[in-house]
PDB file of C-alpha atoms in Angstrom:
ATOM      1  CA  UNK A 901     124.646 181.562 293.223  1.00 49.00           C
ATOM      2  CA  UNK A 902     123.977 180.054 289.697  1.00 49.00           C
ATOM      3  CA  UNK A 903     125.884 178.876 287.169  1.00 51.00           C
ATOM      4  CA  UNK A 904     129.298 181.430 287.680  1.00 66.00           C
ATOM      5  CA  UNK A 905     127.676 184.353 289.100  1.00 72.00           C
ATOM      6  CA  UNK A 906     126.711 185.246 292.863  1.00 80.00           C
ATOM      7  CA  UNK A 907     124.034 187.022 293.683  1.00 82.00           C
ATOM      8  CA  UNK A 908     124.861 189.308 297.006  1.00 86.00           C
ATOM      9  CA  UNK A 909     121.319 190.308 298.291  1.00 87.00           C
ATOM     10  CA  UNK A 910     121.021 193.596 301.003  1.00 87.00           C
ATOM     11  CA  UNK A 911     117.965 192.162 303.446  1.00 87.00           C
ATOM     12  CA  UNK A 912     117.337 195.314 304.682  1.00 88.00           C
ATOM     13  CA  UNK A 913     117.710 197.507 301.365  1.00 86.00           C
ATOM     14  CA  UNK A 914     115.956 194.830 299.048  1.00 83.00           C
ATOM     15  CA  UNK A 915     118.725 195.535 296.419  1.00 83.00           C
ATOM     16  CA  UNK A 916     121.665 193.309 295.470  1.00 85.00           C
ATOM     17  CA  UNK A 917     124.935 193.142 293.766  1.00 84.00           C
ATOM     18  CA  UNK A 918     125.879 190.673 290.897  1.00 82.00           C
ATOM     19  CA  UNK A 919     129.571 189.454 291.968  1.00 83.00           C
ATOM     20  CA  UNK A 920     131.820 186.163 289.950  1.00 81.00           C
ATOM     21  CA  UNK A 921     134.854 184.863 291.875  1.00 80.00           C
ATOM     22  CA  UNK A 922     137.711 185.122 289.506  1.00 79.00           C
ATOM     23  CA  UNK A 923     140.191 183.054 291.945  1.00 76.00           C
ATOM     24  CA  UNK A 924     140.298 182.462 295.686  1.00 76.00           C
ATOM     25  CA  UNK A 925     139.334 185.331 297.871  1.00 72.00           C
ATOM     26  CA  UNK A 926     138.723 187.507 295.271  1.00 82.00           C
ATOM     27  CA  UNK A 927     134.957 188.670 293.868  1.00 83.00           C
ATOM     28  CA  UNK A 928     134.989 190.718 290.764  1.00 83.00           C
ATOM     29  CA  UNK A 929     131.551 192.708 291.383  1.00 83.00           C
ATOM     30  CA  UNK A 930     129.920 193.639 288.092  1.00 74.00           C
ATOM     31  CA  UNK A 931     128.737 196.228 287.096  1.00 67.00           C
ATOM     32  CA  UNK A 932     130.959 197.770 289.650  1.00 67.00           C
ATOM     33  CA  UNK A 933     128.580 200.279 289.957  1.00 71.00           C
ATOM     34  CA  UNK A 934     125.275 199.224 289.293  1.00 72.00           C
ATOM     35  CA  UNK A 935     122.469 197.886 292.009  1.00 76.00           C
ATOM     36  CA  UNK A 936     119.801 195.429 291.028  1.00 75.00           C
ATOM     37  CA  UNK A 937     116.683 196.811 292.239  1.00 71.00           C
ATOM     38  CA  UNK A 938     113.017 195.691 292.949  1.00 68.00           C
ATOM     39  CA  UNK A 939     113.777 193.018 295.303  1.00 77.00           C
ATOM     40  CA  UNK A 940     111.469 192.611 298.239  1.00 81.00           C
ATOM     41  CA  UNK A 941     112.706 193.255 301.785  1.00 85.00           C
ATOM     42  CA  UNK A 942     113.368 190.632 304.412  1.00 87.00           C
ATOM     43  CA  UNK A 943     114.220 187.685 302.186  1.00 88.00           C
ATOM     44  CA  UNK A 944     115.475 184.998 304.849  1.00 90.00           C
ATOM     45  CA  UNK A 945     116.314 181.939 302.945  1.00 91.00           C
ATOM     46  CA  UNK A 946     117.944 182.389 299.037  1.00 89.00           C
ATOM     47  CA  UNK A 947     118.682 179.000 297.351  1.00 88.00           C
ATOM     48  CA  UNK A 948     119.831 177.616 294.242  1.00 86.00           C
ATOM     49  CA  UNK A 949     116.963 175.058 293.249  1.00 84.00           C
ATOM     50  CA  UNK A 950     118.067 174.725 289.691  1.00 81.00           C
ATOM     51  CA  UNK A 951     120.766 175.058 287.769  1.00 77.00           C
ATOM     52  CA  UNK A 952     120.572 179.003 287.183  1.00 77.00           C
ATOM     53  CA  UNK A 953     117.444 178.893 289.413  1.00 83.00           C
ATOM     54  CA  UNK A 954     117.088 180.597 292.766  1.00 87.00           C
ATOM     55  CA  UNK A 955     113.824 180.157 295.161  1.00 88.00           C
ATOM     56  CA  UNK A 956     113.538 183.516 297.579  1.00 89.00           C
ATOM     57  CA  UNK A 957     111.508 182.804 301.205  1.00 90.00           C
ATOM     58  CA  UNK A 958     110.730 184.941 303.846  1.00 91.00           C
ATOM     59  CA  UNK A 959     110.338 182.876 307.314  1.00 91.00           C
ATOM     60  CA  UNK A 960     108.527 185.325 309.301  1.00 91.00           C
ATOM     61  CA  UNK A 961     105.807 186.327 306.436  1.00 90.00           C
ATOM     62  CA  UNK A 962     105.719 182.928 304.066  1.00 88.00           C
ATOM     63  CA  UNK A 963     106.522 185.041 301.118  1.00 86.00           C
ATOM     64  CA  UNK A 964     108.563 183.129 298.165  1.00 86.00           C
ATOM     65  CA  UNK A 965     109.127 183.239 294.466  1.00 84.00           C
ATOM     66  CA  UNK A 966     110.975 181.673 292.029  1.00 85.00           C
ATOM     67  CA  UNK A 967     113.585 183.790 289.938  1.00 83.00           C
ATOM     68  CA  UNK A 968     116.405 182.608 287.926  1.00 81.00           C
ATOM     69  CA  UNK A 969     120.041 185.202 287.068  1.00 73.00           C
ATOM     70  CA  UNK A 970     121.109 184.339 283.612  1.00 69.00           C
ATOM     71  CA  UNK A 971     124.151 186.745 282.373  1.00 68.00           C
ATOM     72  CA  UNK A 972     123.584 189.142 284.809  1.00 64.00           C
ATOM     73  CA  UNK A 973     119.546 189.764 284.672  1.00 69.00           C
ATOM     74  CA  UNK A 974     117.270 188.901 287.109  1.00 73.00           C
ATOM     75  CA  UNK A 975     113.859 187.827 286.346  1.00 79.00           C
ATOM     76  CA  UNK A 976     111.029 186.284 287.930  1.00 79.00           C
ATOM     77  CA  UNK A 977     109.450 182.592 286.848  1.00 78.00           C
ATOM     78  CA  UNK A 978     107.558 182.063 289.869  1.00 71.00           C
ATOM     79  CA  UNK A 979     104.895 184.956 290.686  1.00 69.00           C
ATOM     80  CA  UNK A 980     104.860 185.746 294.464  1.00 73.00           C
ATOM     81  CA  UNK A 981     103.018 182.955 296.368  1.00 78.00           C
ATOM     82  CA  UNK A 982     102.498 182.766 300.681  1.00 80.00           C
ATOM     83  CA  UNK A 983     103.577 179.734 302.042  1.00 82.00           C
ATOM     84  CA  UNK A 984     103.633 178.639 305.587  1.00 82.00           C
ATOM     85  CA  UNK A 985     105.559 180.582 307.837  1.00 83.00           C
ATOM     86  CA  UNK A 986     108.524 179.469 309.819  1.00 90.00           C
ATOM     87  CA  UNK A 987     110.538 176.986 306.787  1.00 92.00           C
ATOM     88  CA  UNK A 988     114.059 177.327 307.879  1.00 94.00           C
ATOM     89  CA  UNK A 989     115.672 175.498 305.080  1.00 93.00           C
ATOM     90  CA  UNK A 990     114.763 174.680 301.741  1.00 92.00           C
ATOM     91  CA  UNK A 991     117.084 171.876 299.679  1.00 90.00           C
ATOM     92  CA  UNK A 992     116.766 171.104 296.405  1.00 88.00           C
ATOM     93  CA  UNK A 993     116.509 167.265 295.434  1.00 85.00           C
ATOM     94  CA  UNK A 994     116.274 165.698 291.914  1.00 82.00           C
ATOM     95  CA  UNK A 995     111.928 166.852 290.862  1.00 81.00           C
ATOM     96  CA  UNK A 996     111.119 168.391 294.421  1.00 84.00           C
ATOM     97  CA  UNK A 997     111.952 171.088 297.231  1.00 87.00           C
ATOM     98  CA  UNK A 998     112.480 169.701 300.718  1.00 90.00           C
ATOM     99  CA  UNK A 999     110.935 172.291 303.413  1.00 91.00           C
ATOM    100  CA  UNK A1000     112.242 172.022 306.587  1.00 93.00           C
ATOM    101  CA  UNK A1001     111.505 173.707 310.126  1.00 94.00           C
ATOM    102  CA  UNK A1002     114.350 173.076 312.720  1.00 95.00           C
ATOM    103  CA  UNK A1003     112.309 174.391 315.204  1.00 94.00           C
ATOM    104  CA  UNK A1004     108.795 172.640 314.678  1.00 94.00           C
ATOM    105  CA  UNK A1005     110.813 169.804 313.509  1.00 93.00           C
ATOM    106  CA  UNK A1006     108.212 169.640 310.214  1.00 92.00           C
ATOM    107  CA  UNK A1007     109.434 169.239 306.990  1.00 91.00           C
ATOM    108  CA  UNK A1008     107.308 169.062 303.457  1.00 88.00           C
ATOM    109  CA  UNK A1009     108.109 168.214 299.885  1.00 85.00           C
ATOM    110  CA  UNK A1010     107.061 170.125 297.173  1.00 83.00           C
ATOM    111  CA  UNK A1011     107.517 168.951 293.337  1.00 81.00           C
ATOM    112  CA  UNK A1012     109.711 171.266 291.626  1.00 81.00           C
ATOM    113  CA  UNK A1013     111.253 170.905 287.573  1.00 77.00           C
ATOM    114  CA  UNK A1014     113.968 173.533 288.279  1.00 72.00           C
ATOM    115  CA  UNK A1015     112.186 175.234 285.076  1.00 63.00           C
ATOM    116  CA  UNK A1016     108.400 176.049 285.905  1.00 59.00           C
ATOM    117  CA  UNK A1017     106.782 177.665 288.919  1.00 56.00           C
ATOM    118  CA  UNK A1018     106.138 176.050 291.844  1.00 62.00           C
ATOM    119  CA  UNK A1019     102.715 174.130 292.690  1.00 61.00           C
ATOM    120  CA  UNK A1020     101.096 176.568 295.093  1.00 56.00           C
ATOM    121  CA  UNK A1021     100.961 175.282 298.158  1.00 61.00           C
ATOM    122  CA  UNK A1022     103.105 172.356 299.609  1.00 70.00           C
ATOM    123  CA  UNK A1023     103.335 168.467 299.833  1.00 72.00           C
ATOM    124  CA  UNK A1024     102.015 166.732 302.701  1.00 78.00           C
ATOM    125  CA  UNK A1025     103.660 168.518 305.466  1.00 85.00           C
ATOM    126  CA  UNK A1026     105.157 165.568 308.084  1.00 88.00           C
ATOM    127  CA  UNK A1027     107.206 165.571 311.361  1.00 88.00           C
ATOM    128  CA  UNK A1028     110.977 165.019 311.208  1.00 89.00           C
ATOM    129  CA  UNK A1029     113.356 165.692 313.977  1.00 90.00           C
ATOM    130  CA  UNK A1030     113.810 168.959 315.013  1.00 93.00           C
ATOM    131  CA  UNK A1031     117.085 170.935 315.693  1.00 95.00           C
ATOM    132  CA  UNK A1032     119.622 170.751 312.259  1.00 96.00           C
ATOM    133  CA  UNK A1033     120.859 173.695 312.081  1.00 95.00           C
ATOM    134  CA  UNK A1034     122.597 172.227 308.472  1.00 95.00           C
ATOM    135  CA  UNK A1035     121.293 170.215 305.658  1.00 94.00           C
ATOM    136  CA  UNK A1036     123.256 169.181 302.548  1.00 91.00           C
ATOM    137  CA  UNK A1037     121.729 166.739 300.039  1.00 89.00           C
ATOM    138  CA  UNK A1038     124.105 164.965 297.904  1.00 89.00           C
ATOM    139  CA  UNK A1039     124.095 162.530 295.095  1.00 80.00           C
ATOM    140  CA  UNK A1040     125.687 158.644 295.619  1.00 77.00           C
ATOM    141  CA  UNK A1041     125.998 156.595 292.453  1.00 70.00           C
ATOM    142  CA  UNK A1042     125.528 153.350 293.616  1.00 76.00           C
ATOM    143  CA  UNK A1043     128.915 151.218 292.087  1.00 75.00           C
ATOM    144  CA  UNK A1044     128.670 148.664 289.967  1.00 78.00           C
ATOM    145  CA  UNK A1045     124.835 149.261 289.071  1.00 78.00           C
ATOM    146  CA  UNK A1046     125.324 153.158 288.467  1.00 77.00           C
ATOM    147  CA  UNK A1047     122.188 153.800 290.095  1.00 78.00           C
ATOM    148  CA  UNK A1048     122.041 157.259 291.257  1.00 78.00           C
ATOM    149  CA  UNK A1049     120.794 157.996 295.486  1.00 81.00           C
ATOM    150  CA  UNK A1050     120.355 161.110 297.289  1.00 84.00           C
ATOM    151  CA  UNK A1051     121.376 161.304 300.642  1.00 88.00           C
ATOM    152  CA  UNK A1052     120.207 164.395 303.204  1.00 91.00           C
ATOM    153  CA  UNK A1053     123.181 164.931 305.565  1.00 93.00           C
ATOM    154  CA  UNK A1054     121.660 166.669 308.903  1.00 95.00           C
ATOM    155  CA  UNK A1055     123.530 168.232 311.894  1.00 96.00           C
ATOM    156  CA  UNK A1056     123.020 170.129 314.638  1.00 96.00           C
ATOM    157  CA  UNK A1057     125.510 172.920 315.720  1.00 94.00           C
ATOM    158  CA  UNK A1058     124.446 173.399 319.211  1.00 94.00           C
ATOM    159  CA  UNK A1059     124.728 169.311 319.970  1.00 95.00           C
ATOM    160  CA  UNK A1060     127.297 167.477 317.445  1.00 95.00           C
ATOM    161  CA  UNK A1061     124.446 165.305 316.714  1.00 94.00           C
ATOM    162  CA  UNK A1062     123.111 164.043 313.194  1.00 94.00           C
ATOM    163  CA  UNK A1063     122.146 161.815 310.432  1.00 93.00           C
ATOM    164  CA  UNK A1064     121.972 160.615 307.340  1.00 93.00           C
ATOM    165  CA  UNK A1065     118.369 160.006 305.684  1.00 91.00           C
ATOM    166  CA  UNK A1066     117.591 158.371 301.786  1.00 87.00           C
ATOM    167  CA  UNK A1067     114.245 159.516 300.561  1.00 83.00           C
ATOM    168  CA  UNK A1068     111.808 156.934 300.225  1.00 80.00           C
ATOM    169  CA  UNK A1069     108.121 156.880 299.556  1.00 78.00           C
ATOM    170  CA  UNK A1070     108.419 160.806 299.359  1.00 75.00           C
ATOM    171  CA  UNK A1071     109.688 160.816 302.949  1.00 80.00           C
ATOM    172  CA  UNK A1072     113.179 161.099 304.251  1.00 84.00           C
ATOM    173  CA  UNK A1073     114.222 157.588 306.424  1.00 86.00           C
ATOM    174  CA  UNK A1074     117.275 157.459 308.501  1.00 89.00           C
ATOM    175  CA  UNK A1075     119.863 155.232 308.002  1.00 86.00           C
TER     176      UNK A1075
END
């Protein structure tokens, strides 16, 4: 999703429907008939990276670009790039993309101005500990200093287990 609208992408069609939630439960889809078009097939992870920025990744192929939905168009900013295969997450943090593999337990960060393609290629790719099936960064401001942290809250669904990492030195440390 960006900004108010949500994008509802077909994986096996490569189409997808523009939708806004106009109060709880219900999804005003808009136009009610139309179909975006054009989208490739098999898209495995869609994120919001930006504020009306979404990053598009295919796990099995490496595929990705960078498009961004602003009042109901679609349109490209990244051209098609292959990245490794097998990223099972991708998180936005404040100037970079975290890539992470659950199953490899590999993760990578990329630098990223929410506005301007991606680098081609990734960071330094580096092992992390495998199994989160979730991520969720989120921002602490530090009281009385105001001094703004990002956390990366990990868990895994099949164990209960998890963590909370800062970012430091372009690598995530647990707390």
């Amino acid at each position: 999703s960006t900004q108010d609208d949500l994008l509802l992408y077909n994986q096996t069609k490569g189409n997808a429907r523009l939708a806004r939630i106009v109060r709880l439960g219900k999804l005003n889809v808009y136009p009610a008939k139309a179909t975006l078009k054009g989208f490739s097939l098999g898209w495995t992870v869609i994120r919001q990276v930006a504020h009306d920025a979404m990053i598009f990744y295919n796990k099995d192929t490496g595929g990705t670009a960078i498009g961004r939905l602003v009042n109901g168009v679609f349109e490209t900013i990244n051209p098609a790039m292959q990245l490794k295969y097998g990223w099972s997450h991708i998180e936005a943090l404040p100037g970079f993309l975290l890539f992470y593999d659950t199953e490899q337990g590999l993760a990578a960060l990329t630098p990223f101005n929410g506005v301007g393609p991606l680098q081609q290629g990734l960071g330094d790719i580096f092992e992390f500990e495998k199994g989160y099936s979730h991520l969720v960064v989120v921002e602490n401001v530090i009281w009385p200093t105001n001094r703004r942290e990002h956390w990366l809250l990990a868990y895994d669904g099949t164990t209960g287990n998890g963590g909370v990492f800062t970012f430091q030195d372009g690598r995530p440390v647990k707390t």
